[in-house]
Amino acid sequence: MRVQLESVHRSYRVRRAPENGGRLARLVRRVGGEVQALRGIDLRVDEGEAVGYIGLNGAGKSTTMKLVAGILTPTAGRVTVNGRDPHADRRRLSAELGYLAAQRASLWWDLPVKDSYELLQRVYDIEPAVFRRRRDDLVGRLGIGRHLGTPVRELSLGNRTRAELVGTLLHAPRLLLLDEPTIGLDVFAREAICEVLRDLRRDTAPTVLMASHDLRDVEAVCDRIVMIDDGRLVYDGKIDELRALGGGRRTLVIHHAAGHRLPPLPGPARVQERTRTVTTYAFAQGDLPEGLLAALFADPRIDDVQIEAPSLETLIKDLYLEGL
């Protein structure tokens, strides 16, 4: 499914305490105001693409998700999903949409997990044999089989999120909106969810829009990144293109015996001595002098030498520090 936002603005009316006045006045009085959540967003996600949607808290990620899902309408501009208005056609869109948000429960809180799945089967009119095959496959891959008889409210956060993901995928949605799907989860739950999403992309190629603070998840699932800041898009490109913005920066990390004095190295500039046994240098890709690595490995007091590229997280932090 294709998603398109054209010059989309979204604002909210809020009432908050006045900035001036006595303590009692600030406690009981409220003044009106307006918050601009989105400021002229232009975004296109083609069918089968997986896009990581990143930004600081309050940047407008969840608002965008709700607009695409048809939960909200834009203050100005146009949102379409396969050429249709998602709010006006919300009932029809729901049959093709899967929406998983960290703070939004889709399963029934007091029912056992398996009962919620059976209700979803009826809601989406899934053929019984197809339903059982999908349910059993997803439950097995996400490792929640022993929790099917447990009420949702009694599940841990990790197991609840895995159970919610099964419910989100039961009707094989063609558009998948994931709003911080792994927030607060341990490494095993995160890896299980990312593995299922990777397999899903390979097998059925749904369109995926994934908002996340964890760039490891974005790298694992998506191949394009859209960055939003204060309601405006500030970067849109492939992950490899974002890496290229690092200008070929590399780090040479040398692990050596305590107190070992390294000879002056031509080329790389020393960054810092992290500990008495680790020394770090910065250099541009291709600038290491010929024979340097062989000389380092031949030194009996050097234990290991590593060359590291900047992480995706580092590159994005640099973009923010440089004013995007």
Coordinates of C-alpha atoms in Angstrom, one line a residue:
M1 CA 0.0 0.0 0.0
R2 CA 1.2 3.5 -0.9
V3 CA 1.2 6.3 1.7
Q4 CA 1.4 9.9 0.8
L5 CA 1.4 13.1 2.9
E6 CA 1.3 16.4 1.0
S7 CA 2.0 19.7 2.9
V8 CA 0.4 18.2 6.0
H9 CA 0.0 20.4 9.1
R10 CA -1.6 19.3 12.4
S11 CA -2.2 21.5 15.4
Y12 CA -3.8 21.0 18.7
R13 CA -5.7 23.3 21.0
V14 CA -4.5 23.1 24.5
R15 CA -5.3 24.7 27.9
R16 CA -2.4 25.3 30.3
A17 CA -1.6 27.2 33.4
P18 CA -0.7 30.9 32.8
E19 CA 3.0 31.9 33.0
N20 CA 2.3 35.0 35.1
G21 CA 0.2 35.5 38.2
G22 CA 0.2 34.2 41.8
R23 CA 0.5 30.6 42.8
L24 CA -3.2 30.1 43.3
A25 CA -4.0 31.7 39.9
R26 CA -1.6 29.4 38.1
L27 CA -3.2 26.5 39.9
V28 CA -6.8 27.2 39.0
R29 CA -6.7 29.3 35.9
R30 CA -6.1 28.0 32.4
V31 CA -5.3 29.9 29.2
G32 CA -5.8 28.6 25.7
G33 CA -3.0 28.0 23.2
E34 CA -2.1 26.1 20.1
V35 CA 0.6 23.4 19.6
Q36 CA 2.0 22.8 16.1
A37 CA 2.7 19.0 15.9
L38 CA 3.4 18.9 12.2
R39 CA 4.5 21.8 10.0
G40 CA 4.1 21.1 6.3
I41 CA 5.2 17.4 6.0
D42 CA 5.7 16.0 2.6
L43 CA 6.3 12.2 2.6
R44 CA 5.8 9.3 0.2
V45 CA 6.2 5.7 1.2
D46 CA 5.8 3.3 -1.8
E47 CA 4.3 -0.1 -1.7
G48 CA 6.5 -2.7 0.0
E49 CA 8.9 -0.1 1.5
A50 CA 10.0 -0.2 5.1
V51 CA 10.8 3.2 6.5
G52 CA 12.2 4.0 9.9
Y53 CA 10.7 7.2 11.3
I54 CA 12.9 8.8 13.9
G55 CA 13.0 11.9 16.0
L56 CA 13.1 13.2 19.5
N57 CA 10.2 13.0 21.9
G58 CA 7.4 15.4 20.7
A59 CA 8.8 15.7 17.2
G60 CA 5.5 14.5 15.6
K61 CA 6.0 10.8 15.0
S62 CA 2.9 9.5 16.7
T63 CA 0.8 12.2 15.2
T64 CA 1.9 11.1 11.8
M65 CA 1.0 7.5 12.6
K66 CA -2.5 8.5 13.7
L67 CA -3.0 10.6 10.6
V68 CA -2.1 7.6 8.3
A69 CA -4.3 5.3 10.4
G70 CA -7.2 7.7 10.0
I71 CA -7.5 8.3 13.8
L72 CA -6.8 12.0 13.2
T73 CA -7.4 14.4 10.3
P74 CA -4.9 17.0 9.2
T75 CA -5.4 20.7 10.0
A76 CA -4.2 21.5 6.5
G77 CA -2.8 19.4 3.7
R78 CA -3.7 15.9 2.5
V79 CA -3.1 12.4 3.6
T80 CA -3.9 9.4 1.4
V81 CA -3.4 5.7 1.6
N82 CA -3.6 4.1 -1.9
G83 CA -5.2 7.3 -3.0
R84 CA -8.0 7.2 -0.4
D85 CA -8.6 9.4 2.6
P86 CA -7.8 7.1 5.6
H87 CA -10.2 8.9 7.9
A88 CA -13.2 8.8 5.5
D89 CA -12.4 5.2 4.5
R90 CA -11.3 4.1 7.9
R91 CA -13.6 1.0 8.0
R92 CA -12.3 -0.3 4.7
L93 CA -8.7 0.6 5.5
S94 CA -8.8 -1.3 8.8
A95 CA -9.0 -4.6 6.9
E96 CA -5.6 -3.9 5.4
L97 CA -4.0 -2.0 8.3
G98 CA -2.0 -3.3 11.3
Y99 CA -1.2 -0.7 14.0
L100 CA 1.0 -1.5 17.0
A101 CA 1.8 1.2 19.5
A102 CA 3.7 0.8 22.7
Q103 CA 1.0 2.7 24.7
R104 CA -2.0 1.4 22.8
A105 CA -3.6 -2.0 23.7
S106 CA -5.4 -3.9 20.8
L107 CA -6.1 -7.0 22.8
W108 CA -8.8 -7.2 25.4
W109 CA -7.3 -6.5 28.8
D110 CA -9.2 -9.0 30.9
L111 CA -9.5 -11.9 28.4
P112 CA -7.0 -14.7 28.0
V113 CA -4.8 -14.0 25.0
K114 CA -6.3 -16.9 22.9
D115 CA -9.8 -15.5 23.4
S116 CA -8.7 -12.1 22.0
Y117 CA -7.2 -13.9 19.0
E118 CA -10.5 -15.6 18.3
L119 CA -12.4 -12.4 18.6
L120 CA -10.0 -10.8 16.1
Q121 CA -10.7 -13.8 13.8
R122 CA -14.4 -12.8 13.8
V123 CA -13.7 -9.1 13.5
Y124 CA -11.5 -9.5 10.4
D125 CA -13.5 -12.5 9.1
I126 CA -10.4 -14.7 8.7
E127 CA -11.1 -18.2 7.4
P128 CA -10.7 -20.7 10.3
A129 CA -7.9 -22.8 8.7
V130 CA -6.0 -19.7 7.7
F131 CA -6.5 -18.2 11.1
R132 CA -5.1 -21.3 12.9
R133 CA -2.1 -21.5 10.6
R134 CA -1.2 -17.9 11.0
R135 CA -1.8 -17.9 14.8
D136 CA 0.2 -21.0 15.4
D137 CA 3.1 -19.9 13.2
L138 CA 3.3 -16.4 14.9
V139 CA 2.8 -17.7 18.4
G140 CA 5.6 -20.3 17.9
R141 CA 8.0 -17.8 16.4
L142 CA 7.4 -15.2 19.1
G143 CA 7.5 -17.8 21.9
I144 CA 4.3 -17.0 23.7
G145 CA 2.5 -20.4 23.5
R146 CA 2.5 -20.9 27.2
H147 CA 0.8 -17.6 27.8
L148 CA -2.2 -18.1 25.6
G149 CA -4.4 -18.9 28.6
T150 CA -3.2 -15.8 30.6
P151 CA -5.2 -12.6 30.7
V152 CA -3.5 -9.8 28.9
R153 CA -3.3 -7.7 32.1
E154 CA -1.2 -10.3 33.8
L155 CA 1.5 -10.5 31.1
S156 CA 4.9 -8.9 31.4
L157 CA 5.6 -5.9 29.1
G158 CA 7.7 -8.1 26.8
N159 CA 5.2 -10.9 26.5
R160 CA 2.3 -8.5 26.2
T161 CA 4.1 -6.7 23.3
R162 CA 4.8 -10.0 21.6
A163 CA 1.1 -11.0 22.1
E164 CA 0.0 -7.7 20.7
L165 CA 2.2 -8.2 17.6
V166 CA 0.6 -11.6 16.9
G167 CA -2.8 -9.9 17.1
T168 CA -1.7 -7.1 14.8
L169 CA -0.5 -9.6 12.1
L170 CA -3.3 -12.1 12.2
H171 CA -5.2 -10.6 9.3
A172 CA -2.0 -10.2 7.2
P173 CA -2.1 -6.4 6.9
R174 CA -0.7 -4.8 3.8
L175 CA 0.2 -1.6 5.7
L176 CA 2.0 -1.9 9.1
L177 CA 2.3 1.0 11.4
L178 CA 4.7 0.4 14.3
D179 CA 4.9 3.2 16.9
E180 CA 7.8 2.4 19.3
P181 CA 7.1 -1.4 19.2
T182 CA 10.1 -2.4 21.3
I183 CA 10.3 0.4 23.8
G184 CA 11.2 -0.9 27.3
L185 CA 11.7 -4.5 26.1
D186 CA 14.7 -6.8 26.9
V187 CA 17.1 -7.9 24.3
F188 CA 15.4 -11.2 23.7
A189 CA 12.0 -9.7 23.1
R190 CA 13.5 -7.1 20.8
E191 CA 15.4 -9.7 18.8
A192 CA 12.3 -11.9 18.5
I193 CA 10.1 -9.0 17.2
C194 CA 12.7 -7.8 14.7
E195 CA 13.3 -11.3 13.4
V196 CA 9.5 -11.7 12.7
L197 CA 9.4 -8.3 11.0
R198 CA 12.4 -9.1 8.8
D199 CA 10.8 -12.4 7.8
L200 CA 7.5 -10.7 7.1
R201 CA 9.2 -8.2 4.8
R202 CA 10.8 -11.1 2.9
D203 CA 7.7 -13.2 2.7
T204 CA 4.8 -10.8 2.1
A205 CA 6.4 -7.4 1.6
P206 CA 3.9 -5.2 3.4
T207 CA 4.5 -1.4 3.5
V208 CA 6.1 -0.6 6.9
L209 CA 6.3 2.7 8.7
M210 CA 8.2 2.2 12.0
A211 CA 8.8 4.9 14.6
S212 CA 11.5 4.0 17.1
H213 CA 14.1 5.5 19.4
D214 CA 16.2 2.3 19.1
L215 CA 18.2 2.6 15.9
R216 CA 19.3 -1.0 16.1
D217 CA 15.7 -1.9 15.4
V218 CA 15.5 0.5 12.5
E219 CA 18.6 -0.9 11.0
A220 CA 17.3 -4.5 11.4
V221 CA 14.0 -3.9 9.8
C222 CA 14.2 -0.8 7.5
D223 CA 16.3 0.3 4.6
R224 CA 15.2 4.0 4.5
I225 CA 15.2 6.6 7.3
V226 CA 13.0 9.6 7.6
M227 CA 14.0 12.0 10.4
I228 CA 11.6 14.5 11.9
D229 CA 12.3 17.4 14.2
D230 CA 9.8 19.9 15.7
G231 CA 7.2 18.8 13.2
R232 CA 9.4 19.2 10.1
L233 CA 11.2 16.6 8.0
V234 CA 14.9 17.1 8.1
Y235 CA 16.3 14.0 6.5
D236 CA 14.9 11.4 4.0
G237 CA 17.2 8.8 2.5
K238 CA 18.6 5.3 2.5
I239 CA 20.5 4.1 5.6
D240 CA 23.6 3.7 3.4
E241 CA 23.3 7.3 2.2
L242 CA 23.1 8.4 5.8
R243 CA 26.3 6.5 6.6
A244 CA 28.0 8.2 3.7
L245 CA 27.3 11.6 5.4
G246 CA 30.0 10.4 7.9
G247 CA 32.5 11.2 5.2
G248 CA 34.3 7.9 5.5
R249 CA 35.3 8.6 9.1
R250 CA 36.9 5.6 10.9
T251 CA 38.3 4.9 14.3
L252 CA 41.4 2.9 15.0
V253 CA 41.2 1.2 18.4
I254 CA 44.4 -0.4 19.8
H255 CA 44.2 -2.7 22.9
H256 CA 47.6 -3.0 24.5
A257 CA 49.4 -3.9 27.7
A258 CA 49.0 -1.5 30.6
G259 CA 51.5 1.4 30.3
H260 CA 52.7 0.4 26.9
R261 CA 53.8 3.5 25.0
L262 CA 52.8 3.4 21.4
P263 CA 55.2 5.0 18.9
P264 CA 54.0 8.1 17.1
L265 CA 51.7 7.0 14.3
P266 CA 51.8 8.8 11.0
G267 CA 48.4 9.7 9.6
P268 CA 45.8 9.1 12.3
A269 CA 45.2 11.8 15.0
R270 CA 44.9 10.6 18.5
V271 CA 41.4 11.0 19.9
Q272 CA 41.7 9.9 23.5
E273 CA 43.2 7.3 25.8
R274 CA 40.1 5.6 27.1
T275 CA 42.0 3.5 29.7
R276 CA 45.6 2.5 30.4
T277 CA 45.1 -0.4 28.0
V278 CA 43.1 1.2 25.1
T279 CA 44.2 4.0 22.8
T280 CA 42.0 5.4 20.1
Y281 CA 42.8 7.3 16.8
A282 CA 40.6 9.0 14.3
F283 CA 41.3 8.9 10.5
A284 CA 39.6 9.1 7.2
Q285 CA 38.9 5.9 5.2
G286 CA 41.9 5.1 3.0
D287 CA 44.3 7.3 5.0
L288 CA 46.1 4.6 7.1
P289 CA 49.7 4.4 6.1
E290 CA 50.8 1.2 4.2
G291 CA 52.2 -1.4 6.6
L292 CA 50.8 0.3 9.8
L293 CA 48.4 -2.6 10.7
A294 CA 51.1 -5.2 10.1
A295 CA 53.5 -3.3 12.4
L296 CA 50.9 -3.0 15.1
F297 CA 50.0 -6.7 15.0
A298 CA 53.7 -7.6 15.1
D299 CA 54.1 -5.7 18.4
P300 CA 54.0 -8.4 21.2
R301 CA 52.5 -5.9 23.7
I302 CA 49.5 -5.2 21.5
D303 CA 46.6 -7.6 22.1
D304 CA 44.1 -6.4 19.4
V305 CA 43.6 -3.8 16.7
Q306 CA 40.1 -2.8 15.5
I307 CA 38.8 -0.4 12.8
E308 CA 35.3 0.9 13.5
A309 CA 32.9 2.9 11.4
P310 CA 30.7 5.4 13.2
S311 CA 27.4 3.9 14.3
L312 CA 24.1 5.0 12.9
E313 CA 23.3 6.5 16.3
T314 CA 26.5 8.5 16.3
L315 CA 25.8 9.9 12.8
I316 CA 22.3 11.0 13.8
K317 CA 23.6 12.7 17.0
D318 CA 26.1 14.5 14.9
L319 CA 23.3 15.7 12.6
Y320 CA 21.4 17.2 15.5
L321 CA 24.5 18.8 17.0
E322 CA 25.3 20.4 13.6
G323 CA 21.7 21.9 13.5
L324 CA 20.4 19.3 11.0

